[in-house]
mmCIF file of C-alpha atoms in Angstrom:
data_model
loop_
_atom_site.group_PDB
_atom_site.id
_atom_site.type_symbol
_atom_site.label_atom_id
_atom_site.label_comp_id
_atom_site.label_asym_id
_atom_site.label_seq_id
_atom_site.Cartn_x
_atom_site.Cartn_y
_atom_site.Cartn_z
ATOM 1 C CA UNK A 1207 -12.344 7.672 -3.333
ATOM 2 C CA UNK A 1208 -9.278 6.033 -3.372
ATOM 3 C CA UNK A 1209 -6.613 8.731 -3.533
ATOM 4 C CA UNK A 1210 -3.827 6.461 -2.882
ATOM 5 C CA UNK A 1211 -4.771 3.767 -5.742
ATOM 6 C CA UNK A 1212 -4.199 1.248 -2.899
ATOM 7 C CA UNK A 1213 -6.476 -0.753 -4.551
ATOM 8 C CA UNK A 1214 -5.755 0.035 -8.860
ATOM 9 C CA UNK A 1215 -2.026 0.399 -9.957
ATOM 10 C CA UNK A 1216 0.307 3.286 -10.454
ATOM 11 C CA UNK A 1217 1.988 2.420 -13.305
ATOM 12 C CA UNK A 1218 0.363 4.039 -15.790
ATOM 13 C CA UNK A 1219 2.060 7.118 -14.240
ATOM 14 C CA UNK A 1220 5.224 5.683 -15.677
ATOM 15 C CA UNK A 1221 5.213 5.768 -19.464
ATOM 16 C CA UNK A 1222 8.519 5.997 -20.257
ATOM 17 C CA UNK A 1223 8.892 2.813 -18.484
ATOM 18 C CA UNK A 1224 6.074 0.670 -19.829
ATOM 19 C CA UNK A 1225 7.404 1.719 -23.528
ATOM 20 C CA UNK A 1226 10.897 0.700 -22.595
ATOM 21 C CA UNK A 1227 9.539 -2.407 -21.735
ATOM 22 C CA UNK A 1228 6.968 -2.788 -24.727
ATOM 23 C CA UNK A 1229 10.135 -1.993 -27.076
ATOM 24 C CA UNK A 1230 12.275 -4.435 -25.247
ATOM 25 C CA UNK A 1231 10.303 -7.332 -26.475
ATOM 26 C CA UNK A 1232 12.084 -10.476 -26.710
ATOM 27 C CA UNK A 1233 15.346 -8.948 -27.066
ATOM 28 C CA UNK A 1234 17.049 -9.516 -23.713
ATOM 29 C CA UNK A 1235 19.510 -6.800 -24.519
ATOM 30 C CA UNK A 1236 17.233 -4.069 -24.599
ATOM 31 C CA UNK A 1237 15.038 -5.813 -21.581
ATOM 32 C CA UNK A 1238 18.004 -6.748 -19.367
ATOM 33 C CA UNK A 1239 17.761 -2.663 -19.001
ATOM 34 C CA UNK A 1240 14.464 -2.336 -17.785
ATOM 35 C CA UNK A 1241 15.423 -1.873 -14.181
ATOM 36 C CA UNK A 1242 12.278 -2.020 -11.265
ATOM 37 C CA UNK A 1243 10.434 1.199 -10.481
ATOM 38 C CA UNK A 1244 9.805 -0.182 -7.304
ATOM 39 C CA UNK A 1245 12.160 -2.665 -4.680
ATOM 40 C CA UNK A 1246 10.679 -4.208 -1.603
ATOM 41 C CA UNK A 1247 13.706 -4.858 0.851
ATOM 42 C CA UNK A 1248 13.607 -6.794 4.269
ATOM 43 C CA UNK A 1249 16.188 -4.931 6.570
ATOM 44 C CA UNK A 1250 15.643 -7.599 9.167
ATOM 45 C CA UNK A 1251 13.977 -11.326 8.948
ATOM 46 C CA UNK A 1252 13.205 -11.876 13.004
ATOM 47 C CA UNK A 1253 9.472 -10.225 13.880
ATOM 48 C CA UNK A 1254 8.234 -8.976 17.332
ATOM 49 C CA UNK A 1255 4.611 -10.723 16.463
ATOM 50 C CA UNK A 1256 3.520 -13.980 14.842
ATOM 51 C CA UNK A 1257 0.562 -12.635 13.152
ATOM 52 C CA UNK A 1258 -1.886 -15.794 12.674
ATOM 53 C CA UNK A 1259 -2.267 -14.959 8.865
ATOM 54 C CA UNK A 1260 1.358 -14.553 8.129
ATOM 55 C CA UNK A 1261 1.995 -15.323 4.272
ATOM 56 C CA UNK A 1262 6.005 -15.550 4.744
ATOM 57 C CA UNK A 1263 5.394 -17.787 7.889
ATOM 58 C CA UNK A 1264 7.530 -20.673 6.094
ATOM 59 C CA UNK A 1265 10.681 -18.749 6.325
ATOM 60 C CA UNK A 1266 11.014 -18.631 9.653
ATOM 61 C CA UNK A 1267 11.257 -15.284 11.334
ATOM 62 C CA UNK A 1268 15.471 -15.599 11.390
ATOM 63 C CA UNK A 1269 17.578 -13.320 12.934
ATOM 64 C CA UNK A 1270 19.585 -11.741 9.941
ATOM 65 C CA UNK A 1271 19.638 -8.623 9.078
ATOM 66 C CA UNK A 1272 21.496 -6.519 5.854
ATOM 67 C CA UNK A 1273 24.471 -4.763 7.484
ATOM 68 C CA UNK A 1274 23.490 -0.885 7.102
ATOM 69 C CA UNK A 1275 26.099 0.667 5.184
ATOM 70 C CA UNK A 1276 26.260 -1.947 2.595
ATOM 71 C CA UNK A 1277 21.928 -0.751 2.477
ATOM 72 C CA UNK A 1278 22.242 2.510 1.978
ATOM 73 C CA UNK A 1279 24.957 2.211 -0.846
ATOM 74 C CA UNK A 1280 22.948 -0.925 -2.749
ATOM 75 C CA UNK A 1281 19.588 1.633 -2.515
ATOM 76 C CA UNK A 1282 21.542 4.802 -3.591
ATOM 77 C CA UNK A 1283 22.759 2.656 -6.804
ATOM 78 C CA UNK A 1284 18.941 1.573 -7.251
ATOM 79 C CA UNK A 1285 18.525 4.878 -6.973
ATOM 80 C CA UNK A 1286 20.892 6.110 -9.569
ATOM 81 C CA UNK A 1287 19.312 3.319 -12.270
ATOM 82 C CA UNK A 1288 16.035 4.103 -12.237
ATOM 83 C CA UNK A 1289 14.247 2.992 -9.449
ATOM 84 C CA UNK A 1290 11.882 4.709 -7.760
ATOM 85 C CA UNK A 1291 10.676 3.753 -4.384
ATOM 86 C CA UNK A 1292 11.671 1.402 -1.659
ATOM 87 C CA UNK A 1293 9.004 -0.200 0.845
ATOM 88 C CA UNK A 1294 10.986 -1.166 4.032
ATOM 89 C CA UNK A 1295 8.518 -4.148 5.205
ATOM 90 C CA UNK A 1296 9.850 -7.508 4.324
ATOM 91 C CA UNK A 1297 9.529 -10.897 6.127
ATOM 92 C CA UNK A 1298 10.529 -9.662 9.479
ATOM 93 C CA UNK A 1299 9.687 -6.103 11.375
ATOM 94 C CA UNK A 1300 11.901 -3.258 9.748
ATOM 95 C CA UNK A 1301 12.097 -1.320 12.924
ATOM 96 C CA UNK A 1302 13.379 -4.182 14.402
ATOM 97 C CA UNK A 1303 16.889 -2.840 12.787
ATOM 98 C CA UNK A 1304 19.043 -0.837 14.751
ATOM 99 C CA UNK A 1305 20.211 1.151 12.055
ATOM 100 C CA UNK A 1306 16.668 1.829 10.327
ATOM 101 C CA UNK A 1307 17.296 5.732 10.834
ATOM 102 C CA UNK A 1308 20.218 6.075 9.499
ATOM 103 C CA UNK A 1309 19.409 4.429 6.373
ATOM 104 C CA UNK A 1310 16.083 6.262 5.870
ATOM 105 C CA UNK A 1311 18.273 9.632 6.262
ATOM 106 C CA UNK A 1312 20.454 8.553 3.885
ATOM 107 C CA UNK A 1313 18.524 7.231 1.066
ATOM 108 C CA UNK A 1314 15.022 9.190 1.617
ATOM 109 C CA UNK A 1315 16.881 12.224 -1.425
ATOM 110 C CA UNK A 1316 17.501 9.543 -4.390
ATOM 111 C CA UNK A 1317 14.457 7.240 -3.850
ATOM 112 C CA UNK A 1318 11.074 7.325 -1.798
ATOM 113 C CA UNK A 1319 10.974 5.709 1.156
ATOM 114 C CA UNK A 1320 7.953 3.848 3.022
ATOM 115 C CA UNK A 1321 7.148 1.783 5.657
ATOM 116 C CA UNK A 1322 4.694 -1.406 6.313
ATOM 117 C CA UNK A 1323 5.169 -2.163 9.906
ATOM 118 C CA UNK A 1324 3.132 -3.504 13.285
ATOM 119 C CA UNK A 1325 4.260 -0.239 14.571
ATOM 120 C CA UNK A 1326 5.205 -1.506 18.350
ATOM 121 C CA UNK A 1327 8.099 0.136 17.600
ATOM 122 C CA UNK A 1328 6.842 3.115 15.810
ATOM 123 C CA UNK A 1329 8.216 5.202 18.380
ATOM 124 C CA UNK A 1330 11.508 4.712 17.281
ATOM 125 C CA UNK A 1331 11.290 5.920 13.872
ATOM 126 C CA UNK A 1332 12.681 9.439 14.357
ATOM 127 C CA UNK A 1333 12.921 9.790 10.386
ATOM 128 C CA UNK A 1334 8.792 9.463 10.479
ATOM 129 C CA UNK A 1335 8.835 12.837 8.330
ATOM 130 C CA UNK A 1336 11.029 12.032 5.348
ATOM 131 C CA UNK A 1337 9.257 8.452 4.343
ATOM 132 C CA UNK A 1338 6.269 8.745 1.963
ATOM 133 C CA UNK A 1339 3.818 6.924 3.726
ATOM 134 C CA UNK A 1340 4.055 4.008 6.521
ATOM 135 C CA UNK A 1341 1.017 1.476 6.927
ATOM 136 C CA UNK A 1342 0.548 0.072 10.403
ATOM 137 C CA UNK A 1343 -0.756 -3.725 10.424
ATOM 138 C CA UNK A 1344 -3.755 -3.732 12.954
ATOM 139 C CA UNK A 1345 -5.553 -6.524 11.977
ATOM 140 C CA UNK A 1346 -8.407 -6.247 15.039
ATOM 141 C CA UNK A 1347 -10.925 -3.410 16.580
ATOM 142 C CA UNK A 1348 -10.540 -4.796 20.020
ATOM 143 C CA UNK A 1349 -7.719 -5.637 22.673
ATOM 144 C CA UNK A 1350 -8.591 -9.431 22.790
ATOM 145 C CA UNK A 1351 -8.775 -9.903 19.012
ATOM 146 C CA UNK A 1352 -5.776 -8.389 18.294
ATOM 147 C CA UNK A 1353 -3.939 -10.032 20.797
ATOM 148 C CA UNK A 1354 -5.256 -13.366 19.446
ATOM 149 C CA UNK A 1355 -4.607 -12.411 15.747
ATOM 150 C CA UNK A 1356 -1.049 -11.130 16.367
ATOM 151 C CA UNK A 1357 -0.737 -13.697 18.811
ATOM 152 C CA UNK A 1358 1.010 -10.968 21.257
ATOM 153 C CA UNK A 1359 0.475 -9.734 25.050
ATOM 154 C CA UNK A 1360 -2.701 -7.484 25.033
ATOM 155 C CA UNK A 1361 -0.577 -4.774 26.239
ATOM 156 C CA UNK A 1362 0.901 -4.543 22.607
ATOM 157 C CA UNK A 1363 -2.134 -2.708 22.080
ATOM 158 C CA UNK A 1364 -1.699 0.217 24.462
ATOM 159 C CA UNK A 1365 1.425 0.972 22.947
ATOM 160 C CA UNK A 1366 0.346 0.453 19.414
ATOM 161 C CA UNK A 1367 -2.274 3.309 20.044
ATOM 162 C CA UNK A 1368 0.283 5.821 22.088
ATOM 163 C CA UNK A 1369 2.356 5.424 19.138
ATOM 164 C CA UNK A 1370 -0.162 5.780 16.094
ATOM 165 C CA UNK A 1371 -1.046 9.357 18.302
ATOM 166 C CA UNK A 1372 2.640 10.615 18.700
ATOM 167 C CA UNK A 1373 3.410 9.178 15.069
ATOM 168 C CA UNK A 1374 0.134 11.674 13.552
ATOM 169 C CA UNK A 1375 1.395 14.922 15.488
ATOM 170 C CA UNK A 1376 4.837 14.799 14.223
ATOM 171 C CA UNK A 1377 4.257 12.823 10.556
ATOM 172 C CA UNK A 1378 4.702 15.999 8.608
ATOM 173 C CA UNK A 1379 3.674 15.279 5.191
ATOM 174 C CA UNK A 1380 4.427 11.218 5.525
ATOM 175 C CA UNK A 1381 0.782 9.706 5.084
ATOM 176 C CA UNK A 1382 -0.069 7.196 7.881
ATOM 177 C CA UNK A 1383 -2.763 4.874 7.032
ATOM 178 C CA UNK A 1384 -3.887 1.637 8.717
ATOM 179 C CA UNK A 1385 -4.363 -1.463 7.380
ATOM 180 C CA UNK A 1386 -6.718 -4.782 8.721
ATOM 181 C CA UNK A 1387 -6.441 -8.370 7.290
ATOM 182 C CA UNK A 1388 -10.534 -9.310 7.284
ATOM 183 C CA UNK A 1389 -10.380 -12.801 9.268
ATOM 184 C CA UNK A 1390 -13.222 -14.431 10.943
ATOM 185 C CA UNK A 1391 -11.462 -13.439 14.414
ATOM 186 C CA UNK A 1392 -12.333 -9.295 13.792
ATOM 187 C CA UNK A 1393 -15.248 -10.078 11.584
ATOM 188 C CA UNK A 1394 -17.975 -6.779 12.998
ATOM 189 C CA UNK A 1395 -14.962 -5.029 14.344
ATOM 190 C CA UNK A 1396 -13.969 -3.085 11.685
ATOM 191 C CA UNK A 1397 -15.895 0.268 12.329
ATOM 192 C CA UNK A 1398 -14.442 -0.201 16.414
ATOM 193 C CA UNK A 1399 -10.869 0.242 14.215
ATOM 194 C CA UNK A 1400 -12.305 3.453 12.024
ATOM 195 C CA UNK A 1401 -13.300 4.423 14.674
ATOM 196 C CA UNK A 1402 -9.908 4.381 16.707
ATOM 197 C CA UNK A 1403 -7.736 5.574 13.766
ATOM 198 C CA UNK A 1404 -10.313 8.537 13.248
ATOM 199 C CA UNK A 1405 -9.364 9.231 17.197
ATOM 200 C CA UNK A 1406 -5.862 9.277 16.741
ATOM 201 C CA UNK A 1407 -5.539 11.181 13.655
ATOM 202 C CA UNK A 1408 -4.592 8.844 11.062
ATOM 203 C CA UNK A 1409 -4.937 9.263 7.222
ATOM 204 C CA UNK A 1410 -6.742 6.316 5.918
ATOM 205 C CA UNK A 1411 -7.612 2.877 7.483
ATOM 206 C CA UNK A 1412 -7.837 -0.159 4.281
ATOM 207 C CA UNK A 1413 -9.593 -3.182 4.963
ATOM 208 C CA UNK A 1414 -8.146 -6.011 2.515
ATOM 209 C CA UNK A 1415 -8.927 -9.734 2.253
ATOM 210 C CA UNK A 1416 -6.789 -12.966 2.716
ATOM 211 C CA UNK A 1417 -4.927 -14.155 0.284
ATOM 212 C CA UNK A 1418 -3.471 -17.448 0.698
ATOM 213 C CA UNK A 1419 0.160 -18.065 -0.125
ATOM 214 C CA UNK A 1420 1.224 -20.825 -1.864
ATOM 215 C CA UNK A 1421 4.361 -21.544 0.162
ATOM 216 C CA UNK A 1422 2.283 -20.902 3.853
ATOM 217 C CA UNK A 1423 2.495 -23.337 6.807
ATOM 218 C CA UNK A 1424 -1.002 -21.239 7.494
ATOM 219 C CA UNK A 1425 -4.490 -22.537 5.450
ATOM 220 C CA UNK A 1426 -6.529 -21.798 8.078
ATOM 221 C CA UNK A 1427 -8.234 -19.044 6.477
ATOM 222 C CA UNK A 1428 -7.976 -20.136 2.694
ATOM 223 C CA UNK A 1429 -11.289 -19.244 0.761
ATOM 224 C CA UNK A 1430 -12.543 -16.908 3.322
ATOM 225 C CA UNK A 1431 -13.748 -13.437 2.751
ATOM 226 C CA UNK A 1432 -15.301 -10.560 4.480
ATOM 227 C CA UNK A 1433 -19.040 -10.373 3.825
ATOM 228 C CA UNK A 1434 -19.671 -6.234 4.331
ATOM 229 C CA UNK A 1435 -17.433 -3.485 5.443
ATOM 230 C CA UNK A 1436 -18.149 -0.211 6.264
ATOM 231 C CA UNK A 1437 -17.583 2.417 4.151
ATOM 232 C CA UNK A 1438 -16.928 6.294 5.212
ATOM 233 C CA UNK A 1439 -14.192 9.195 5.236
ATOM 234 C CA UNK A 1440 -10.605 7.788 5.365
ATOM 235 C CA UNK A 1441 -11.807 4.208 4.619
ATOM 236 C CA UNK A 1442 -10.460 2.130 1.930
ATOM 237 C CA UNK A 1443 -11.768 -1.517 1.231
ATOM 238 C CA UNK A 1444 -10.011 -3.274 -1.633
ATOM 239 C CA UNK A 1445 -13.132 -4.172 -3.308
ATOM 240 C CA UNK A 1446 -11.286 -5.594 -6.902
ATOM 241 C CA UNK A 1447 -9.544 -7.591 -4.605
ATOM 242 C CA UNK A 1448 -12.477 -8.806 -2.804
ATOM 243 C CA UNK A 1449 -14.061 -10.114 -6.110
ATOM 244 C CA UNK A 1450 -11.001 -11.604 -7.699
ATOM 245 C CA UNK A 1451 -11.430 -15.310 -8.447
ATOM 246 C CA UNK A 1452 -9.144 -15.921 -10.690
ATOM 247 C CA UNK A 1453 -5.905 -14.175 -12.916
ATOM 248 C CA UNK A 1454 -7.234 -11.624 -16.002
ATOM 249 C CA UNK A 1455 -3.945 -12.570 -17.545
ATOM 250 C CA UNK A 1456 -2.211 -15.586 -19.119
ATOM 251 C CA UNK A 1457 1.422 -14.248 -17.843
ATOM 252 C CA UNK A 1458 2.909 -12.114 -15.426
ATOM 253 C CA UNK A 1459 4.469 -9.228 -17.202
ATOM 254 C CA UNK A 1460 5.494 -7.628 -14.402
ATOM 255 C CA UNK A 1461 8.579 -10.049 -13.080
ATOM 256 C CA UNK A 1462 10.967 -9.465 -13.647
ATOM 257 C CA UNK A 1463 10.564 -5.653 -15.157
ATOM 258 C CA UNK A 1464 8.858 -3.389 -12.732
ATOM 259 C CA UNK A 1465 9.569 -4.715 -9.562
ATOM 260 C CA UNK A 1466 12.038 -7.012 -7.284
ATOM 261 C CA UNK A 1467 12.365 -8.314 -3.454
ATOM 262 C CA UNK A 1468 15.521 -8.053 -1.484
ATOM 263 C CA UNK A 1469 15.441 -10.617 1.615
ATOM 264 C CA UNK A 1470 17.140 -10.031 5.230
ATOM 265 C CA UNK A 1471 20.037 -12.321 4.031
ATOM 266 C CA UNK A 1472 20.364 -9.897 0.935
ATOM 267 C CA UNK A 1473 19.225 -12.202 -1.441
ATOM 268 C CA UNK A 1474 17.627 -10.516 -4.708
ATOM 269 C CA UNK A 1475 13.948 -12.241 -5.563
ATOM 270 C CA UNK A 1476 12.233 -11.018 -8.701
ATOM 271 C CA UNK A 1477 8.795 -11.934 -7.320
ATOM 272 C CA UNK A 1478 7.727 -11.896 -3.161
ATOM 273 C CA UNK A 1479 5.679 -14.958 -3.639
ATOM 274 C CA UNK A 1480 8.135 -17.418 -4.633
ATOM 275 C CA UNK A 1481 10.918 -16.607 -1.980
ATOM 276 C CA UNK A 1482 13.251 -19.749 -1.425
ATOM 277 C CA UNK A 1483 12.600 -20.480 -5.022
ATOM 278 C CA UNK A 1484 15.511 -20.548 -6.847
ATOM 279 C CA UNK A 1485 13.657 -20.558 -10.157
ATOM 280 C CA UNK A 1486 13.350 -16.380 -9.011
ATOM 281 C CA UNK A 1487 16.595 -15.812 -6.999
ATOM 282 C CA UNK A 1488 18.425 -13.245 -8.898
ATOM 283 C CA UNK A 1489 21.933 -13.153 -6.420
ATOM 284 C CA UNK A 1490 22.846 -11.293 -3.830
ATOM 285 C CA UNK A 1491 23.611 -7.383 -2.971
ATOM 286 C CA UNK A 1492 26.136 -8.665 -0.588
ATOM 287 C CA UNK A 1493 28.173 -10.334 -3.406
ATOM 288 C CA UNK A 1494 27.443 -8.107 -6.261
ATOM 289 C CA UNK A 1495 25.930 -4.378 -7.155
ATOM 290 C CA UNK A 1496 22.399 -4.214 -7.989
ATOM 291 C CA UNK A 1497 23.635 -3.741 -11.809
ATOM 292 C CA UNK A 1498 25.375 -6.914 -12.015
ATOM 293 C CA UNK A 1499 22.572 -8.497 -10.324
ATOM 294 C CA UNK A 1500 20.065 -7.204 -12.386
ATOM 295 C CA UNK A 1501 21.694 -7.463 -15.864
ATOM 296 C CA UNK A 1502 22.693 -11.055 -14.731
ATOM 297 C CA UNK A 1503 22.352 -14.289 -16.112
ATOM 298 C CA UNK A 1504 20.536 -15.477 -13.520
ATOM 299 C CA UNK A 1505 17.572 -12.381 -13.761
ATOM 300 C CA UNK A 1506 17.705 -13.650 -17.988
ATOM 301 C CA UNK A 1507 16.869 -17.056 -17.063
ATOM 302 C CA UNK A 1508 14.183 -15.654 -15.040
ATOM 303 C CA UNK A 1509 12.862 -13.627 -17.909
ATOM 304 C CA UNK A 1510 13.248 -16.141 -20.143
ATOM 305 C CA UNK A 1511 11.072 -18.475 -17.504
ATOM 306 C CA UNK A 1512 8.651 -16.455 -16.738
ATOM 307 C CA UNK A 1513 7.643 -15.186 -20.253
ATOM 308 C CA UNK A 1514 7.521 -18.790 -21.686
ATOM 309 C CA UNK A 1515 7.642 -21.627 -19.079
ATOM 310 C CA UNK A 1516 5.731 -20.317 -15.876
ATOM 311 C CA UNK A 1517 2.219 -21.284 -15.680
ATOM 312 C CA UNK A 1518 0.166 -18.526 -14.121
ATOM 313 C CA UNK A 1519 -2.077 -21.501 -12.351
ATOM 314 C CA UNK A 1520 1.209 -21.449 -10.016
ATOM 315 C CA UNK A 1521 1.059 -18.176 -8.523
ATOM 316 C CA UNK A 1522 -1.022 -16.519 -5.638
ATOM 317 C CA UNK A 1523 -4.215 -15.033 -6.280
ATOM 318 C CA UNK A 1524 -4.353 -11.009 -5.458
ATOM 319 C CA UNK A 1525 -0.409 -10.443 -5.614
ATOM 320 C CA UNK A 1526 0.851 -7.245 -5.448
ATOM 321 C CA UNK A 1527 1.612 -6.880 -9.151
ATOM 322 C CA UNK A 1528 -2.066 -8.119 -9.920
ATOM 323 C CA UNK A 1529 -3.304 -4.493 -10.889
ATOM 324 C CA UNK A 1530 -0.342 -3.986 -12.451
ATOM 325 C CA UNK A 1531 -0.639 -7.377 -14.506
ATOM 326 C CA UNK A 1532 -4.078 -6.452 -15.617
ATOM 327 C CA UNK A 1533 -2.998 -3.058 -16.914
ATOM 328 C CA UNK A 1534 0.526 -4.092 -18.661
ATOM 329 C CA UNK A 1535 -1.962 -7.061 -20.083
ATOM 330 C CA UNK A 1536 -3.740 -4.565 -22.170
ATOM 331 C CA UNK A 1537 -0.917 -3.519 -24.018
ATOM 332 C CA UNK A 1538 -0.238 -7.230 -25.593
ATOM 333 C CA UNK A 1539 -3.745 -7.693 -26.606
ATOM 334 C CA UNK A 1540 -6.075 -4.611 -27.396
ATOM 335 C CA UNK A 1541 -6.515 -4.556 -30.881
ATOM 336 C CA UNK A 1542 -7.670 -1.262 -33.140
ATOM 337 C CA UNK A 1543 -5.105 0.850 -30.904
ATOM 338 C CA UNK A 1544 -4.843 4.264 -33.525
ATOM 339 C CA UNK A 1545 -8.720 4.554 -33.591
ATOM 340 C CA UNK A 1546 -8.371 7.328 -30.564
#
């Protein structure tokens, strides 16, 4: 069972919310208050790997980074208007930044905190214990594969595994799962990486399909997905995702409401597949708070956009607000709602 609803949606733990947002309407007033329950930020834009699959492969792996202290006060003021979580991840490696502990320290009390990482420098994250959970990208069973699908030395792989061991003996209550891109180059070798996770005492291990980015330098793999997985203790295969050939929903309800993107550069997204758009740019937490930025004109254009102008055709298949598109679309279209 999937514990984690990796693969379903968690907002229906958020009433409150969803009403806010269902009573917001079109009245931009009451919606230009519906602040994200969830913010993906990018501490750092340069990456240790160049992972073969790499959705965010057209920005270019730049070497910027959000200065630390201006960080931790932006994510304290999320903090203070209502959102929820922040997933350090991003279109570079978050460990990468030199001040990464220090802002998990600071901010891990007003919001929760997690991780998505390659986890070469896992080591490094002394503040393992105070994040909620941190997924490691392994994306291969074996030394060769996973040198060829991260396109890194082979001895990347030694010192992913030391790490993954020290990280599970001193995790505390911070989940640790795994997580493997299904590509035709680790096709068969995903019980080899069960297998090794099971070994080194990590929580879960989720095996997830392609999805091609509109906006990717990469096709290589468009269309393809995994045939069987295995399934056991601590495995999760996103199986919806698997099937999913097409949207369940004429328009993303989600952006800009429940969730937004914060780049290396500090520029505010409300949507992670249409960075460098400027149709989504919001502004920028180095210019403005996350209030001003949020209550904007620029975030009501994108409202406006998105609820009347953007054509669903346009966006990627299996994004992360999918789940949550398919649950929010309920609420605009079930019919016979007080017969309980």
């Amino acid at each position: 069972m999937d514990k984690y609803l990796i693969d379903g949606q968690n907002l229906s733990f958020h009433p409150e919310r969803v009403a806010q947002w269902l009573a917001a309407g079109d009245d931009w007033e009451k919606a230009k208050l519906v602040y994200p329950i969830y913010v993906e930020i990018s501490p750092m834009g340069a990456c240790n790997h160049r992972c073969t699959f790499c959705a965010v492969d057209y920005i270019g792996y730049k070497a910027v980074s959000i200065e630390g202290a201006l960080l931790r006060e932006r994510i304290k003021e999320m903090g203070a208007l209502g959102v929820k979580s922040i997933m350090l991840a991003g279109e570079g490696e978050p460990l990468l930044h030199k001040e990464i502990n220090a802002i998990t320290l600071a901010v891990s009390g007003c919001v929760d905190v997690a991780f998505t990482t390659n986890g070469i420098l896992l080591h490094k994250l002394e503040t393992l214990d105070l994040c909620k959970w941190v997924k490691v990208s392994v994306n291969a069973g074996t030394r060769e594969s996973y040198a060829k699908v991260h396109r890194t030395k082979e001895k990347d792989w030694d010192i992913l595994w030391r790490n993954l061991r020290a990280a599970a003996k001193r995790k505390g209550d911070c989940t640790l799962g795994l997580q493997m891109v299904c590509l035709p180059e680790n096709a068969g070798e995903e019980k080899e990486l069960q297998a090794l996770a099971d070994d080194a005492g990590v929580d879960y291990v989720v095996f997830k399909p392609y999805s091609q980015h509109k906006a990717s330098i990469t096709t290589q793999y468009e269309g393809y997905k995994p045939i069987s997985l295995p399934k056991g203790k601590g495995t999760v295969i996103r199986e919806e995702a698997i099937k999913t050939e097409a949207h369940g929903y004429e328009k993303c309800h989600a952006t800009p409401n429940f969730w937004a993107y914060v780049m290396a550069n500090g520029d505010v997204y409300s949507c992670s597949a249409y960075l460098l758009d400027r149709r989504f740019l919001l502004g920028n937490i180095g210019t403005d708070s996350f209030r001003a930025i949020w209550e904007g004109e620029r975030r009501r254009a994108n409202w406006d956009f998105v609820r009347n102008s953007l054509d669903i055709k346009e966006c990627r298949l299996n994004c992360r607000m999918d789940k949550a598109n398919r649950y929010l679309e309920g609420f605009t279209t079930q019919q016979h709602i007080n017969f309980v």
